[in-house]
mmCIF file with all atom_site columns, C-alpha atoms in Angstrom:
data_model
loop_
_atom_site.group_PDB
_atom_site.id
_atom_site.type_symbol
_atom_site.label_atom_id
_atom_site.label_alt_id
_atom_site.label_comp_id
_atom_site.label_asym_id
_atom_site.label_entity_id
_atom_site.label_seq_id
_atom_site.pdbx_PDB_ins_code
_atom_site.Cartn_x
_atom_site.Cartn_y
_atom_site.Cartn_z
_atom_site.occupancy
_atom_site.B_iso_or_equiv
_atom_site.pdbx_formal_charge
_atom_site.auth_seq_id
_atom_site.auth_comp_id
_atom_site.auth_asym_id
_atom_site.auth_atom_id
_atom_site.pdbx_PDB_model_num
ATOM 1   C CA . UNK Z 1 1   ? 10.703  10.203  -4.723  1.00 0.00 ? 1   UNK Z CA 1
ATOM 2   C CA . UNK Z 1 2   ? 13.987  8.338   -5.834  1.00 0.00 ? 2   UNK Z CA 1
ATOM 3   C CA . UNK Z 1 3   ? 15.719  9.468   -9.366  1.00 0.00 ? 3   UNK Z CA 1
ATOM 4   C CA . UNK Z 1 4   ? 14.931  7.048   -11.722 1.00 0.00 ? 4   UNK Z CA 1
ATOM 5   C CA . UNK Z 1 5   ? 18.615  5.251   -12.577 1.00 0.00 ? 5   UNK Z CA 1
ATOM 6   C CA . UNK Z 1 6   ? 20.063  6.209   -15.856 1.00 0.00 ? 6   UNK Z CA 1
ATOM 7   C CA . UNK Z 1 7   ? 19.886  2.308   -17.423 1.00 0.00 ? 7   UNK Z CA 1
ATOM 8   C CA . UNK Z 1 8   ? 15.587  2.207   -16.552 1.00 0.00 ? 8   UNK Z CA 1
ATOM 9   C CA . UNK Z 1 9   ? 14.524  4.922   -19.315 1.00 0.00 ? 9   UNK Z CA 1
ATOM 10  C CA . UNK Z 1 10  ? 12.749  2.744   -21.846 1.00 0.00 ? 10  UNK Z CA 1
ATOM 11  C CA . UNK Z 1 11  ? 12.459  0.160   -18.743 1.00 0.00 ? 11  UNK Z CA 1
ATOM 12  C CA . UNK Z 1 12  ? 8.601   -1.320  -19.564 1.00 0.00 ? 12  UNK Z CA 1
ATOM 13  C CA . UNK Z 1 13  ? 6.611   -1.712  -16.417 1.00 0.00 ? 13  UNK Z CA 1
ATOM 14  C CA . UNK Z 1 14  ? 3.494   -4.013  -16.233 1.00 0.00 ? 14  UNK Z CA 1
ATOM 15  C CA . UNK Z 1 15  ? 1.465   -1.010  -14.931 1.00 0.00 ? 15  UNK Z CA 1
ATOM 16  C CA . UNK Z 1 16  ? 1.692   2.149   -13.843 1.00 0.00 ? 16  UNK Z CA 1
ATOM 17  C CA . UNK Z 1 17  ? 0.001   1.367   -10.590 1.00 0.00 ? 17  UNK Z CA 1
ATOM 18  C CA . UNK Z 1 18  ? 2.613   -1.248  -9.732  1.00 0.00 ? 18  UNK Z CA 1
ATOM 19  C CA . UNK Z 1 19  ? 5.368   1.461   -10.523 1.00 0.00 ? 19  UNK Z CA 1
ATOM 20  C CA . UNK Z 1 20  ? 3.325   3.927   -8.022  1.00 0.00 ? 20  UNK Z CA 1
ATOM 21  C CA . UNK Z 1 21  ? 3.931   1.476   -5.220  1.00 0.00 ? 21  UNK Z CA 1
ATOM 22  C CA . UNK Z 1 22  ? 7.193   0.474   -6.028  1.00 0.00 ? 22  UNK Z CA 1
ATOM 23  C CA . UNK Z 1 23  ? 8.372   4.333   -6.127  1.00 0.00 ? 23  UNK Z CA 1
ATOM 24  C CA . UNK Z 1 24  ? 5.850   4.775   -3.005  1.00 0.00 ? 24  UNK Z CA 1
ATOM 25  C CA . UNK Z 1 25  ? 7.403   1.940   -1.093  1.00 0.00 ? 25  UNK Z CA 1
ATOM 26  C CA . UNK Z 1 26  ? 11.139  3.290   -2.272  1.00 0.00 ? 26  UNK Z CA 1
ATOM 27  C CA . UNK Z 1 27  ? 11.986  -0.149  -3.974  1.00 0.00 ? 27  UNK Z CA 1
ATOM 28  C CA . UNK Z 1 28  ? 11.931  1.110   -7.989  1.00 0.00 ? 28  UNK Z CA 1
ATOM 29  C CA . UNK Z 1 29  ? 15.535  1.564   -8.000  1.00 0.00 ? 29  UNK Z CA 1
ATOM 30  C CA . UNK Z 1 30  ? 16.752  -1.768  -6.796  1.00 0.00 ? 30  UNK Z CA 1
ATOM 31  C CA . UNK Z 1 31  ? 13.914  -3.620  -8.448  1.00 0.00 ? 31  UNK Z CA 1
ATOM 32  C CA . UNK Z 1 32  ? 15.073  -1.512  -11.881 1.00 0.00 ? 32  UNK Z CA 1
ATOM 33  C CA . UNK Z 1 33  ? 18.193  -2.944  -11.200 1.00 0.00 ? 33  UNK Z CA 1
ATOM 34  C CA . UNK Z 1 34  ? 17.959  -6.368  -10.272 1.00 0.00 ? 34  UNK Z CA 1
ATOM 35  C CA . UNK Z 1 35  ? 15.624  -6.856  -13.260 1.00 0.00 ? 35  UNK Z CA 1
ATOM 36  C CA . UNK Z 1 36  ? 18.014  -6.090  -16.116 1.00 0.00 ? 36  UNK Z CA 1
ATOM 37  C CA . UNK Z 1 37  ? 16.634  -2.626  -16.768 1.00 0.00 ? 37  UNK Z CA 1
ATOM 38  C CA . UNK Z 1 38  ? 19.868  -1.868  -18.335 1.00 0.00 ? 38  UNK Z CA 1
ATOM 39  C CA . UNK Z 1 39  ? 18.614  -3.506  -21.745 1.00 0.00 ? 39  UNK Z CA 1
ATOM 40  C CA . UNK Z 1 40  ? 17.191  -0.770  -24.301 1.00 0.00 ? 40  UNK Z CA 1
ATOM 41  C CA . UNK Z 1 41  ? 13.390  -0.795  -24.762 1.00 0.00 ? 41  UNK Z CA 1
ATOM 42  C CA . UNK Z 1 42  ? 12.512  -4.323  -26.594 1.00 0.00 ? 42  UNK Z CA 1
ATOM 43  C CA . UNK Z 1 43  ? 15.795  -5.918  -26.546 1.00 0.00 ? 43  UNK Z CA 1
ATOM 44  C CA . UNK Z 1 44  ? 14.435  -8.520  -23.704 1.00 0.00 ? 44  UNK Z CA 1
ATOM 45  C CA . UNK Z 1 45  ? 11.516  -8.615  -20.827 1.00 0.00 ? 45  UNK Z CA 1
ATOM 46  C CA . UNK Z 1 46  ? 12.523  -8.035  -17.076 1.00 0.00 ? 46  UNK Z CA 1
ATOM 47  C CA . UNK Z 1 47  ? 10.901  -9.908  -14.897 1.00 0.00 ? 47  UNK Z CA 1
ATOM 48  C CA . UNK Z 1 48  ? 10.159  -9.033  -11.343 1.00 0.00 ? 48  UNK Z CA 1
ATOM 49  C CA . UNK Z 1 49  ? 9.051   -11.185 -8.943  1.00 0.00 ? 49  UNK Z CA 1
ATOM 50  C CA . UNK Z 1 50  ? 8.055   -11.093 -5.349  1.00 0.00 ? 50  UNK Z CA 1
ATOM 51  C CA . UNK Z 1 51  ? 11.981  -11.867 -4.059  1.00 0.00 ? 51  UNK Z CA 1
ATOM 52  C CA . UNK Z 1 52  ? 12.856  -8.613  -5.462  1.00 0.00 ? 52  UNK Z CA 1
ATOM 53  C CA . UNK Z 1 53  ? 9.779   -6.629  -3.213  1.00 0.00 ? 53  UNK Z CA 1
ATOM 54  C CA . UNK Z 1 54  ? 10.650  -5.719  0.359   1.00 0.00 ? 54  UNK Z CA 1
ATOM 55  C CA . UNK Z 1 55  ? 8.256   -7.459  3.383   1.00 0.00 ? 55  UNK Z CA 1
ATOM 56  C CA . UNK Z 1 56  ? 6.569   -3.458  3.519   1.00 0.00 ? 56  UNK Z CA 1
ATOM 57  C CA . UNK Z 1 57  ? 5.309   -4.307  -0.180  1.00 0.00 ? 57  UNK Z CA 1
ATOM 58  C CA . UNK Z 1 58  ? 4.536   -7.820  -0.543  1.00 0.00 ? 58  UNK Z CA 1
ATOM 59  C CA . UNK Z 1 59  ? 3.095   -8.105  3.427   1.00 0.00 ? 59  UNK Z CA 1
ATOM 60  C CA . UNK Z 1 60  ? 1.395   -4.532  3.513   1.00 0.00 ? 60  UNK Z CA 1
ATOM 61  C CA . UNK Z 1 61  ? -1.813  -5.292  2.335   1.00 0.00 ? 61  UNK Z CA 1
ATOM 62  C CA . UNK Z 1 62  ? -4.859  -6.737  3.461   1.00 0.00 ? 62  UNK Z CA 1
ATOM 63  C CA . UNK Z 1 63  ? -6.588  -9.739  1.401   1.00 0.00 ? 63  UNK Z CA 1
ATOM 64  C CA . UNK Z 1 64  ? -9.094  -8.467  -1.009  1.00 0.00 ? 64  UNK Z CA 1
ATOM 65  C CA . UNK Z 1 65  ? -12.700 -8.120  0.490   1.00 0.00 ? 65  UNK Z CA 1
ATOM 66  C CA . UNK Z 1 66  ? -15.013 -10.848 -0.716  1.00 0.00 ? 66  UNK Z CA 1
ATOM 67  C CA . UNK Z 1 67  ? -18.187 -9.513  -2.915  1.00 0.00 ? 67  UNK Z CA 1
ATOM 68  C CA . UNK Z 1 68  ? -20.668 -7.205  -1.885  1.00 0.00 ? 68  UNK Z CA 1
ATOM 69  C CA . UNK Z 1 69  ? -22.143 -4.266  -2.651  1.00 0.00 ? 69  UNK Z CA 1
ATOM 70  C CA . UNK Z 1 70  ? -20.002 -1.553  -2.263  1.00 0.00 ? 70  UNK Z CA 1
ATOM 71  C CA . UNK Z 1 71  ? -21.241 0.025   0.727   1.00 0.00 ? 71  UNK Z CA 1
ATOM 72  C CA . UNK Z 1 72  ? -20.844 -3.178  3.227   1.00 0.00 ? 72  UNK Z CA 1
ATOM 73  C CA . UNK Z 1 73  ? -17.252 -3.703  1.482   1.00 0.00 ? 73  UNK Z CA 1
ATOM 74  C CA . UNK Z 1 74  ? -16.190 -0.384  2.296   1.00 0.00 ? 74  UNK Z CA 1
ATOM 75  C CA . UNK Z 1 75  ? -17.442 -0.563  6.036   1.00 0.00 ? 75  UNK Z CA 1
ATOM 76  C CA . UNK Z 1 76  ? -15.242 -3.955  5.869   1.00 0.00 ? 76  UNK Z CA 1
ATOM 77  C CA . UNK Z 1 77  ? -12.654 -2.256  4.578   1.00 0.00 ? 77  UNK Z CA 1
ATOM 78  C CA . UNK Z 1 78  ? -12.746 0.930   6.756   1.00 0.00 ? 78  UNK Z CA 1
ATOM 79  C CA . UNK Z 1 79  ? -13.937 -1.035  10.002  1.00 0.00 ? 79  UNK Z CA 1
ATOM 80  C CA . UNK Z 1 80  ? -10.463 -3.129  9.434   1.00 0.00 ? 80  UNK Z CA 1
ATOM 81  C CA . UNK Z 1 81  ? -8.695  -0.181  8.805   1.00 0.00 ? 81  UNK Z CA 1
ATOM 82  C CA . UNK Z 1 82  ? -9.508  1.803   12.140  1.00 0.00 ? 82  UNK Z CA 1
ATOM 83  C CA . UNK Z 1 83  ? -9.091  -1.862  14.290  1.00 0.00 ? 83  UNK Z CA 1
ATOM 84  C CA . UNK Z 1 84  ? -5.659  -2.275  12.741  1.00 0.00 ? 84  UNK Z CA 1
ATOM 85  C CA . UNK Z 1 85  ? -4.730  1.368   13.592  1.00 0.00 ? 85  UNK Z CA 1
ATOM 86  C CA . UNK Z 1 86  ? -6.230  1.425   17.164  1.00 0.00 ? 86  UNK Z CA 1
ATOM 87  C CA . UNK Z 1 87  ? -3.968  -1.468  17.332  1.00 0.00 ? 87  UNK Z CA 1
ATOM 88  C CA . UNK Z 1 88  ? -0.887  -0.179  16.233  1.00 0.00 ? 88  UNK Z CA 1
ATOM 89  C CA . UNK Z 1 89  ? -1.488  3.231   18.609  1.00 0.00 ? 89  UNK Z CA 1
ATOM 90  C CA . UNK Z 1 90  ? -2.186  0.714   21.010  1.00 0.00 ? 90  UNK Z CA 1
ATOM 91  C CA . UNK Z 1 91  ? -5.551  2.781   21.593  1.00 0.00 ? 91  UNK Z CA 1
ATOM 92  C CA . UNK Z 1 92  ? -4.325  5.919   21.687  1.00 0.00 ? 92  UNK Z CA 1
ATOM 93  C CA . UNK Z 1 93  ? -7.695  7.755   19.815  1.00 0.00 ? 93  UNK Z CA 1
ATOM 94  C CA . UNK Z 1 94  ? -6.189  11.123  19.233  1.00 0.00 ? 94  UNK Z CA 1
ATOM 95  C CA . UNK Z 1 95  ? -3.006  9.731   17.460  1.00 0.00 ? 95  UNK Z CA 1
ATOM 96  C CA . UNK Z 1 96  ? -5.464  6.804   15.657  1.00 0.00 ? 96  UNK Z CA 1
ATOM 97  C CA . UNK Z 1 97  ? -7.369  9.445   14.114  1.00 0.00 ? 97  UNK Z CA 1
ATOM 98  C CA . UNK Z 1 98  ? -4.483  11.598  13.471  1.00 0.00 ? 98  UNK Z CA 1
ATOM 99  C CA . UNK Z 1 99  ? -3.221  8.821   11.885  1.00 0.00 ? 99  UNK Z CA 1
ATOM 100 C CA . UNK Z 1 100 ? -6.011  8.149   9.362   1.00 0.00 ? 100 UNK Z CA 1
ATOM 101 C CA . UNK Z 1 101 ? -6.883  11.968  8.801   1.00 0.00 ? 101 UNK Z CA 1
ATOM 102 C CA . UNK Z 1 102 ? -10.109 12.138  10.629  1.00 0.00 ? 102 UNK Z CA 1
ATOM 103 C CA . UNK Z 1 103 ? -11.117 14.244  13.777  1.00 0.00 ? 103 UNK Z CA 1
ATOM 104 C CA . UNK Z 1 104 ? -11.080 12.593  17.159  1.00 0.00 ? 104 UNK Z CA 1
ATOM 105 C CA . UNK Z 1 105 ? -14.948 12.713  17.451  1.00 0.00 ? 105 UNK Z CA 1
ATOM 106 C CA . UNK Z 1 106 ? -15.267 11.495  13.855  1.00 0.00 ? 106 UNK Z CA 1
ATOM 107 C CA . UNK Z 1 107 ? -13.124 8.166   15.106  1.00 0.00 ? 107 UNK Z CA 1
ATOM 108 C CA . UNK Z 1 108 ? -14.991 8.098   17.860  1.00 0.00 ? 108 UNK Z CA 1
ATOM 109 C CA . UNK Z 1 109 ? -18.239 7.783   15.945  1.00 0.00 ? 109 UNK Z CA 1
ATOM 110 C CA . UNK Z 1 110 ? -17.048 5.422   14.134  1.00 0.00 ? 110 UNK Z CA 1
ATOM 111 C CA . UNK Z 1 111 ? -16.169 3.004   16.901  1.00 0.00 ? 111 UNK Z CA 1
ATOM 112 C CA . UNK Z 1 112 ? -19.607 3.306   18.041  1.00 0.00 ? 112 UNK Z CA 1
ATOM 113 C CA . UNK Z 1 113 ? -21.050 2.357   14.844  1.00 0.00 ? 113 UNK Z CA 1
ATOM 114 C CA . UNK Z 1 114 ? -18.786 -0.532  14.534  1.00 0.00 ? 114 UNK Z CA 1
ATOM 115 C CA . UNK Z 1 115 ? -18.902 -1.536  17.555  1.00 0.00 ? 115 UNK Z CA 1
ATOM 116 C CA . UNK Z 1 116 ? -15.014 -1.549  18.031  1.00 0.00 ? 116 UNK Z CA 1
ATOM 117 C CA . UNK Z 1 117 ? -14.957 0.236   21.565  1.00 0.00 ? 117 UNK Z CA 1
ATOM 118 C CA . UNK Z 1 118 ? -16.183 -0.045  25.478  1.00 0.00 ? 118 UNK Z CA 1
#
């Protein structure tokens, strides 16, 4: 995780989830000092907006499900998850599930009960 530069302590962030992904994505440095984070605690707001993200945060994630109960929206979510990763390992099963931390028969399963797979 990148040090934190000296003119950010007292830097307010609009949530401590946001500052998770920015330190996650390695962009809280640059977007600490683009946004005036130099100012002491109070003296003035930074704003950050999405010019200062990179395309890995702003493009990274997938549109919010639509309602549900929770049990179809996680098979959304998780049926998305193992197409897109298929895809990227261009349907390589034994890197796919290394990928998302599952055992090959596990993905395998899962394909099946999807329907993702001949």
């Amino acid at each position: 995780m990148p040090a934190r530069p000296q003119g950010a302590r007292g830097f307010h962030h609009p949530g401590h989830g946001f500052a998770v992904r920015l330190r996650v994505a390695g962009q809280y440095p640059r977007v600490a000092e683009r946004g005036g984070a130099g100012s002491p605690a109070g003296a003035g707001e930074a704003r950050i907006d999405v010019s200062h993200l990179s395309e890995r945060l702003v493009g990274g994630a997938p549109p919010a499900p639509r309602r549900g109960k929770l049990k179809e929206v996680l098979a959304q979510v998780e049926r998305e998850l193992i197409t897109q990763t298929l895809e990227r390992r261009q349907g390589n099963r034994t890197h796919a599930a290394e990928e998302l931390g599952m055992s090959r028969w596990g993905l395998v399963q899962k394909i099946k009960e999807y329907g993702l797979g001949a």
